[in-house]
Amino acid sequence: MTPLLLIRSLAFNITFFAWAFISAILFIPLFAISTSTAQMVGKPWAQGSLFLARIFCGIKYEIRGKENILATPVIYASKHQSACDTLIFLTLFPRVAYVLKKELLRLPFWGWYLWRMKMIAIDRSAGASSIKQLIRDGKTALGEGRSIVIFPEGTRTKPNAAPDYQAGITAMYSSLAVPVVPVALNSGVYWGKNAFFKKSGTIIIEFLPAIPAGLAKKEFIERLQNEIETATNKLIKESEK
């Protein structure tokens, strides 16, 4: 660790949380008007946060496979290695429904925004009932013309960690009958899980061709995991060159 890295990381973390607080206050009028206006908050907040990451930490990002982003409501199933993933997705999909853990709704200010924006908040300790809620809320989101972003492993993972895909994505795929777009990334190389220090470089988010609806559950989850993990491993190797 160098003194410069310490200073840059400290400056980023201070300004990052300050911007989150300022944004929460600044956008109160949009929060108050309606759900649709509250959903407009995510993009400028995320853009500001990514600007800070670039200025203080030298972190940029690149989107690949844009042709695989579909105009119709679908499910985007993404690898999850960093808080930065959520920021980037918010710049791309400001109005989609994100599947997240219910505990996040308890966060001061931003938890209230997540509730107002009608995110799909799941109690992971609830077992089968959480799957039923996931499907029910997923149908509602799709019916409103909103795509869904879900992290199939349910949490952030470290690069090269063994995959652990949960049952929620399979249940959504078999019940909602829409295509699933796999998403690979390498964000954990530069902005790790709970990491105070950030490494400069380019985060790559890669959208892969959609998996069509109608496959058997076993075939689907094997294909999804293989495609995400294979592409993610390639991106990690690329970042190590």
mmCIF file of C-alpha atoms in Angstrom:
data_model
loop_
_atom_site.group_PDB
_atom_site.id
_atom_site.type_symbol
_atom_site.label_atom_id
_atom_site.label_comp_id
_atom_site.label_asym_id
_atom_site.label_seq_id
_atom_site.Cartn_x
_atom_site.Cartn_y
_atom_site.Cartn_z
ATOM 1 C CA MET A 1 0.000 0.000 0.000
ATOM 2 C CA THR A 2 1.364 3.396 -0.975
ATOM 3 C CA PRO A 3 0.534 6.745 0.682
ATOM 4 C CA LEU A 4 -1.023 7.903 -2.598
ATOM 5 C CA LEU A 5 -3.337 4.876 -2.699
ATOM 6 C CA LEU A 6 -4.396 5.558 0.890
ATOM 7 C CA ILE A 7 -5.126 9.224 0.155
ATOM 8 C CA ARG A 8 -7.044 8.475 -3.051
ATOM 9 C CA SER A 9 -9.102 5.710 -1.456
ATOM 10 C CA LEU A 10 -9.877 7.830 1.602
ATOM 11 C CA ALA A 11 -10.902 10.779 -0.569
ATOM 12 C CA PHE A 12 -13.149 8.562 -2.672
ATOM 13 C CA ASN A 13 -14.891 6.934 0.277
ATOM 14 C CA ILE A 14 -15.581 10.289 1.922
ATOM 15 C CA THR A 15 -16.934 11.899 -1.237
ATOM 16 C CA PHE A 16 -18.857 8.758 -2.236
ATOM 17 C CA PHE A 17 -20.889 8.726 0.992
ATOM 18 C CA ALA A 18 -21.218 12.504 0.968
ATOM 19 C CA TRP A 19 -22.667 12.367 -2.555
ATOM 20 C CA ALA A 20 -25.099 9.628 -1.488
ATOM 21 C CA PHE A 21 -26.335 11.812 1.378
ATOM 22 C CA ILE A 22 -26.566 14.932 -0.787
ATOM 23 C CA SER A 23 -28.425 13.020 -3.507
ATOM 24 C CA ALA A 24 -30.919 11.611 -1.028
ATOM 25 C CA ILE A 25 -31.765 15.152 0.108
ATOM 26 C CA LEU A 26 -31.604 16.725 -3.339
ATOM 27 C CA PHE A 27 -34.043 14.268 -4.905
ATOM 28 C CA ILE A 28 -36.698 14.374 -2.180
ATOM 29 C CA PRO A 29 -39.166 16.125 -4.533
ATOM 30 C CA LEU A 30 -38.901 13.254 -7.016
ATOM 31 C CA PHE A 31 -39.326 10.776 -4.172
ATOM 32 C CA ALA A 32 -42.477 12.528 -3.040
ATOM 33 C CA ILE A 33 -44.203 12.825 -6.414
ATOM 34 C CA SER A 34 -44.537 9.195 -7.518
ATOM 35 C CA THR A 35 -42.850 5.841 -8.008
ATOM 36 C CA SER A 36 -41.976 6.668 -11.620
ATOM 37 C CA THR A 37 -40.262 9.933 -10.680
ATOM 38 C CA ALA A 38 -38.422 8.242 -7.801
ATOM 39 C CA GLN A 39 -37.059 5.757 -10.329
ATOM 40 C CA MET A 40 -35.370 8.681 -12.080
ATOM 41 C CA VAL A 41 -33.074 9.194 -9.078
ATOM 42 C CA GLY A 42 -30.880 6.133 -9.546
ATOM 43 C CA LYS A 43 -29.183 7.169 -12.776
ATOM 44 C CA PRO A 44 -27.803 10.597 -11.770
ATOM 45 C CA TRP A 45 -26.698 9.236 -8.393
ATOM 46 C CA ALA A 46 -24.897 6.344 -10.086
ATOM 47 C CA GLN A 47 -23.325 8.614 -12.710
ATOM 48 C CA GLY A 48 -22.003 10.915 -10.004
ATOM 49 C CA SER A 49 -20.598 7.980 -8.037
ATOM 50 C CA LEU A 50 -18.861 6.554 -11.108
ATOM 51 C CA PHE A 51 -17.415 9.994 -11.850
ATOM 52 C CA LEU A 52 -15.904 10.039 -8.357
ATOM 53 C CA ALA A 53 -14.496 6.528 -8.852
ATOM 54 C CA ARG A 54 -12.834 7.647 -12.082
ATOM 55 C CA ILE A 55 -11.406 10.868 -10.647
ATOM 56 C CA PHE A 56 -10.113 9.537 -7.340
ATOM 57 C CA CYS A 57 -9.421 5.855 -8.077
ATOM 58 C CA GLY A 58 -8.804 5.725 -11.822
ATOM 59 C CA ILE A 59 -11.671 3.253 -12.327
ATOM 60 C CA LYS A 60 -13.339 3.354 -15.726
ATOM 61 C CA TYR A 61 -15.869 0.968 -17.234
ATOM 62 C CA GLU A 62 -16.681 -0.544 -20.613
ATOM 63 C CA ILE A 63 -19.891 -2.170 -21.822
ATOM 64 C CA ARG A 64 -19.643 -5.063 -24.261
ATOM 65 C CA GLY A 65 -22.412 -6.953 -26.024
ATOM 66 C CA LYS A 66 -24.809 -4.005 -26.164
ATOM 67 C CA GLU A 67 -26.574 -5.761 -29.025
ATOM 68 C CA ASN A 68 -27.741 -8.348 -26.459
ATOM 69 C CA ILE A 69 -29.614 -5.730 -24.409
ATOM 70 C CA LEU A 70 -33.229 -6.309 -25.415
ATOM 71 C CA ALA A 71 -35.982 -3.742 -25.863
ATOM 72 C CA THR A 72 -38.654 -6.013 -24.391
ATOM 73 C CA PRO A 73 -38.895 -6.858 -20.666
ATOM 74 C CA VAL A 74 -36.513 -9.717 -19.800
ATOM 75 C CA ILE A 75 -34.410 -10.981 -16.893
ATOM 76 C CA TYR A 76 -30.759 -9.947 -16.700
ATOM 77 C CA ALA A 77 -28.838 -12.505 -14.616
ATOM 78 C CA SER A 78 -25.469 -11.076 -13.668
ATOM 79 C CA LYS A 79 -22.323 -12.061 -11.877
ATOM 80 C CA HIS A 80 -21.866 -9.838 -8.814
ATOM 81 C CA GLN A 81 -18.419 -8.936 -7.507
ATOM 82 C CA SER A 82 -18.657 -5.292 -6.494
ATOM 83 C CA ALA A 83 -20.876 -2.433 -5.415
ATOM 84 C CA CYS A 84 -19.804 -0.876 -8.694
ATOM 85 C CA ASP A 85 -21.937 -3.413 -10.590
ATOM 86 C CA THR A 86 -25.088 -1.849 -9.213
ATOM 87 C CA LEU A 87 -23.907 1.642 -10.137
ATOM 88 C CA ILE A 88 -23.206 0.676 -13.729
ATOM 89 C CA PHE A 89 -26.519 -1.149 -14.112
ATOM 90 C CA LEU A 90 -28.380 1.902 -12.816
ATOM 91 C CA THR A 91 -26.871 4.022 -15.598
ATOM 92 C CA LEU A 92 -28.051 1.468 -18.170
ATOM 93 C CA PHE A 93 -31.412 0.492 -16.669
ATOM 94 C CA PRO A 94 -32.801 3.296 -14.492
ATOM 95 C CA ARG A 95 -36.339 1.881 -14.393
ATOM 96 C CA VAL A 96 -35.850 -1.857 -14.057
ATOM 97 C CA ALA A 97 -36.654 -3.892 -10.946
ATOM 98 C CA TYR A 98 -33.596 -5.073 -9.025
ATOM 99 C CA VAL A 99 -33.752 -8.165 -6.838
ATOM 100 C CA LEU A 100 -32.098 -7.285 -3.531
ATOM 101 C CA LYS A 101 -32.008 -8.370 0.081
ATOM 102 C CA LYS A 102 -34.745 -6.914 2.276
ATOM 103 C CA GLU A 103 -32.212 -5.589 4.788
ATOM 104 C CA LEU A 104 -31.265 -2.841 2.325
ATOM 105 C CA LEU A 105 -34.682 -1.241 2.791
ATOM 106 C CA ARG A 106 -33.616 -0.383 6.357
ATOM 107 C CA LEU A 107 -30.792 1.871 5.203
ATOM 108 C CA PRO A 108 -31.441 5.517 6.084
ATOM 109 C CA PHE A 109 -32.582 7.553 3.087
ATOM 110 C CA TRP A 110 -31.530 5.161 0.313
ATOM 111 C CA GLY A 111 -33.525 2.286 1.743
ATOM 112 C CA TRP A 112 -36.570 4.501 1.497
ATOM 113 C CA TYR A 113 -35.766 5.209 -2.143
ATOM 114 C CA LEU A 114 -35.432 1.491 -2.895
ATOM 115 C CA TRP A 115 -38.872 0.938 -1.392
ATOM 116 C CA ARG A 116 -40.379 3.843 -3.316
ATOM 117 C CA MET A 117 -38.779 2.619 -6.576
ATOM 118 C CA LYS A 118 -40.561 -0.748 -6.105
ATOM 119 C CA MET A 119 -37.480 -2.939 -6.052
ATOM 120 C CA ILE A 120 -37.967 -6.649 -5.406
ATOM 121 C CA ALA A 121 -36.807 -6.959 -1.798
ATOM 122 C CA ILE A 122 -36.434 -10.558 -0.606
ATOM 123 C CA ASP A 123 -36.163 -11.940 2.909
ATOM 124 C CA ARG A 124 -33.551 -14.619 2.286
ATOM 125 C CA SER A 125 -34.335 -16.353 5.589
ATOM 126 C CA ALA A 126 -37.973 -16.941 4.595
ATOM 127 C CA GLY A 127 -37.312 -20.050 2.489
ATOM 128 C CA ALA A 128 -40.085 -21.115 0.106
ATOM 129 C CA SER A 129 -42.183 -18.027 0.795
ATOM 130 C CA SER A 130 -39.371 -15.816 -0.498
ATOM 131 C CA ILE A 131 -39.418 -17.718 -3.801
ATOM 132 C CA LYS A 132 -43.179 -17.181 -4.075
ATOM 133 C CA GLN A 133 -42.706 -13.476 -3.434
ATOM 134 C CA LEU A 134 -39.885 -13.338 -5.983
ATOM 135 C CA ILE A 135 -42.150 -14.800 -8.658
ATOM 136 C CA ARG A 136 -45.121 -12.648 -7.687
ATOM 137 C CA ASP A 137 -43.164 -9.404 -7.668
ATOM 138 C CA GLY A 138 -41.347 -10.442 -10.837
ATOM 139 C CA LYS A 139 -44.662 -10.880 -12.662
ATOM 140 C CA THR A 140 -45.752 -7.448 -11.471
ATOM 141 C CA ALA A 141 -42.551 -5.814 -12.713
ATOM 142 C CA LEU A 142 -42.729 -7.464 -16.119
ATOM 143 C CA GLY A 143 -46.407 -6.526 -16.368
ATOM 144 C CA GLU A 144 -45.384 -2.892 -15.853
ATOM 145 C CA GLY A 145 -42.941 -3.194 -18.752
ATOM 146 C CA ARG A 146 -39.887 -3.309 -16.478
ATOM 147 C CA SER A 147 -37.023 -5.741 -16.935
ATOM 148 C CA ILE A 148 -35.505 -7.472 -13.894
ATOM 149 C CA VAL A 149 -31.875 -7.565 -12.771
ATOM 150 C CA ILE A 150 -30.952 -10.439 -10.484
ATOM 151 C CA PHE A 151 -27.621 -11.654 -9.129
ATOM 152 C CA PRO A 152 -28.058 -15.464 -9.206
ATOM 153 C CA GLU A 153 -25.561 -16.113 -6.415
ATOM 154 C CA GLY A 154 -27.429 -13.741 -4.125
ATOM 155 C CA THR A 155 -24.359 -11.852 -2.961
ATOM 156 C CA ARG A 156 -21.049 -10.418 -4.082
ATOM 157 C CA THR A 157 -18.279 -12.926 -4.691
ATOM 158 C CA LYS A 158 -14.528 -12.639 -5.085
ATOM 159 C CA PRO A 159 -12.900 -13.166 -8.490
ATOM 160 C CA ASN A 160 -12.192 -16.866 -9.158
ATOM 161 C CA ALA A 161 -14.384 -17.986 -6.239
ATOM 162 C CA ALA A 162 -16.349 -21.209 -6.771
ATOM 163 C CA PRO A 163 -19.836 -20.380 -8.136
ATOM 164 C CA ASP A 164 -22.885 -20.912 -5.934
ATOM 165 C CA TYR A 165 -26.052 -20.235 -7.925
ATOM 166 C CA GLN A 166 -29.252 -20.079 -5.863
ATOM 167 C CA ALA A 167 -32.729 -21.431 -6.626
ATOM 168 C CA GLY A 168 -34.316 -18.021 -7.209
ATOM 169 C CA ILE A 169 -33.113 -17.548 -10.771
ATOM 170 C CA THR A 170 -34.339 -20.984 -11.842
ATOM 171 C CA ALA A 171 -37.739 -20.363 -10.259
ATOM 172 C CA MET A 172 -38.060 -17.030 -12.033
ATOM 173 C CA TYR A 173 -37.002 -18.483 -15.369
ATOM 174 C CA SER A 174 -39.477 -21.379 -15.231
ATOM 175 C CA SER A 175 -42.370 -19.279 -13.908
ATOM 176 C CA LEU A 176 -42.049 -15.969 -15.752
ATOM 177 C CA ALA A 177 -41.485 -17.417 -19.231
ATOM 178 C CA VAL A 178 -39.213 -14.657 -20.567
ATOM 179 C CA PRO A 179 -35.654 -14.858 -21.921
ATOM 180 C CA VAL A 180 -32.719 -14.533 -19.532
ATOM 181 C CA VAL A 181 -29.696 -12.474 -20.597
ATOM 182 C CA PRO A 182 -26.487 -13.676 -18.867
ATOM 183 C CA VAL A 183 -24.040 -10.969 -17.801
ATOM 184 C CA ALA A 184 -20.333 -11.444 -17.058
ATOM 185 C CA LEU A 185 -17.946 -8.946 -15.460
ATOM 186 C CA ASN A 186 -14.571 -8.433 -13.801
ATOM 187 C CA SER A 187 -15.378 -5.643 -11.331
ATOM 188 C CA GLY A 188 -13.998 -7.466 -8.303
ATOM 189 C CA VAL A 189 -10.474 -7.131 -9.679
ATOM 190 C CA TYR A 190 -10.610 -3.370 -9.167
ATOM 191 C CA TRP A 191 -13.336 -2.736 -6.577
ATOM 192 C CA GLY A 192 -13.564 -5.774 -4.326
ATOM 193 C CA LYS A 193 -16.249 -6.796 -1.899
ATOM 194 C CA ASN A 194 -16.070 -4.524 1.169
ATOM 195 C CA ALA A 195 -12.677 -3.285 -0.041
ATOM 196 C CA PHE A 196 -11.529 0.107 1.226
ATOM 197 C CA PHE A 197 -8.739 0.304 -1.336
ATOM 198 C CA LYS A 198 -9.617 0.435 -5.031
ATOM 199 C CA LYS A 199 -7.329 -0.510 -7.927
ATOM 200 C CA SER A 200 -7.247 1.631 -11.056
ATOM 201 C CA GLY A 201 -8.291 -0.042 -14.295
ATOM 202 C CA THR A 202 -11.247 -0.718 -16.569
ATOM 203 C CA ILE A 203 -14.244 -2.693 -15.335
ATOM 204 C CA ILE A 204 -15.876 -4.644 -18.161
ATOM 205 C CA ILE A 205 -19.563 -5.578 -18.149
ATOM 206 C CA GLU A 206 -20.387 -8.053 -20.923
ATOM 207 C CA PHE A 207 -23.938 -8.903 -21.981
ATOM 208 C CA LEU A 208 -24.158 -12.359 -23.528
ATOM 209 C CA PRO A 209 -26.788 -13.691 -25.962
ATOM 210 C CA ALA A 210 -30.164 -14.323 -24.354
ATOM 211 C CA ILE A 211 -31.170 -17.795 -23.221
ATOM 212 C CA PRO A 212 -34.667 -18.362 -24.651
ATOM 213 C CA ALA A 213 -37.615 -19.247 -22.459
ATOM 214 C CA GLY A 214 -38.875 -22.818 -22.325
ATOM 215 C CA LEU A 215 -35.796 -24.889 -21.466
ATOM 216 C CA ALA A 216 -35.894 -27.554 -18.763
ATOM 217 C CA LYS A 217 -34.738 -26.246 -15.381
ATOM 218 C CA LYS A 218 -31.577 -28.347 -15.269
ATOM 219 C CA GLU A 219 -30.592 -27.432 -18.800
ATOM 220 C CA PHE A 220 -31.208 -23.760 -18.115
ATOM 221 C CA ILE A 221 -29.176 -23.436 -14.917
ATOM 222 C CA GLU A 222 -26.273 -25.439 -16.353
ATOM 223 C CA ARG A 223 -26.220 -23.262 -19.446
ATOM 224 C CA LEU A 224 -26.552 -20.026 -17.460
ATOM 225 C CA GLN A 225 -23.764 -20.881 -15.045
ATOM 226 C CA ASN A 226 -21.445 -22.148 -17.750
ATOM 227 C CA GLU A 227 -21.896 -19.062 -19.923
ATOM 228 C CA ILE A 228 -21.510 -16.546 -17.100
ATOM 229 C CA GLU A 229 -18.549 -18.273 -15.463
ATOM 230 C CA THR A 230 -16.694 -18.925 -18.733
ATOM 231 C CA ALA A 231 -17.054 -15.312 -19.877
ATOM 232 C CA THR A 232 -16.228 -13.936 -16.414
ATOM 233 C CA ASN A 233 -13.045 -16.005 -16.179
ATOM 234 C CA LYS A 234 -11.956 -14.673 -19.580
ATOM 235 C CA LEU A 235 -12.522 -11.095 -18.450
ATOM 236 C CA ILE A 236 -10.531 -11.671 -15.261
ATOM 237 C CA LYS A 237 -7.627 -13.148 -17.221
ATOM 238 C CA GLU A 238 -7.787 -10.211 -19.614
ATOM 239 C CA SER A 239 -7.545 -7.767 -16.711
ATOM 240 C CA GLU A 240 -4.460 -9.547 -15.358
ATOM 241 C CA LYS A 241 -2.434 -8.998 -18.544
#
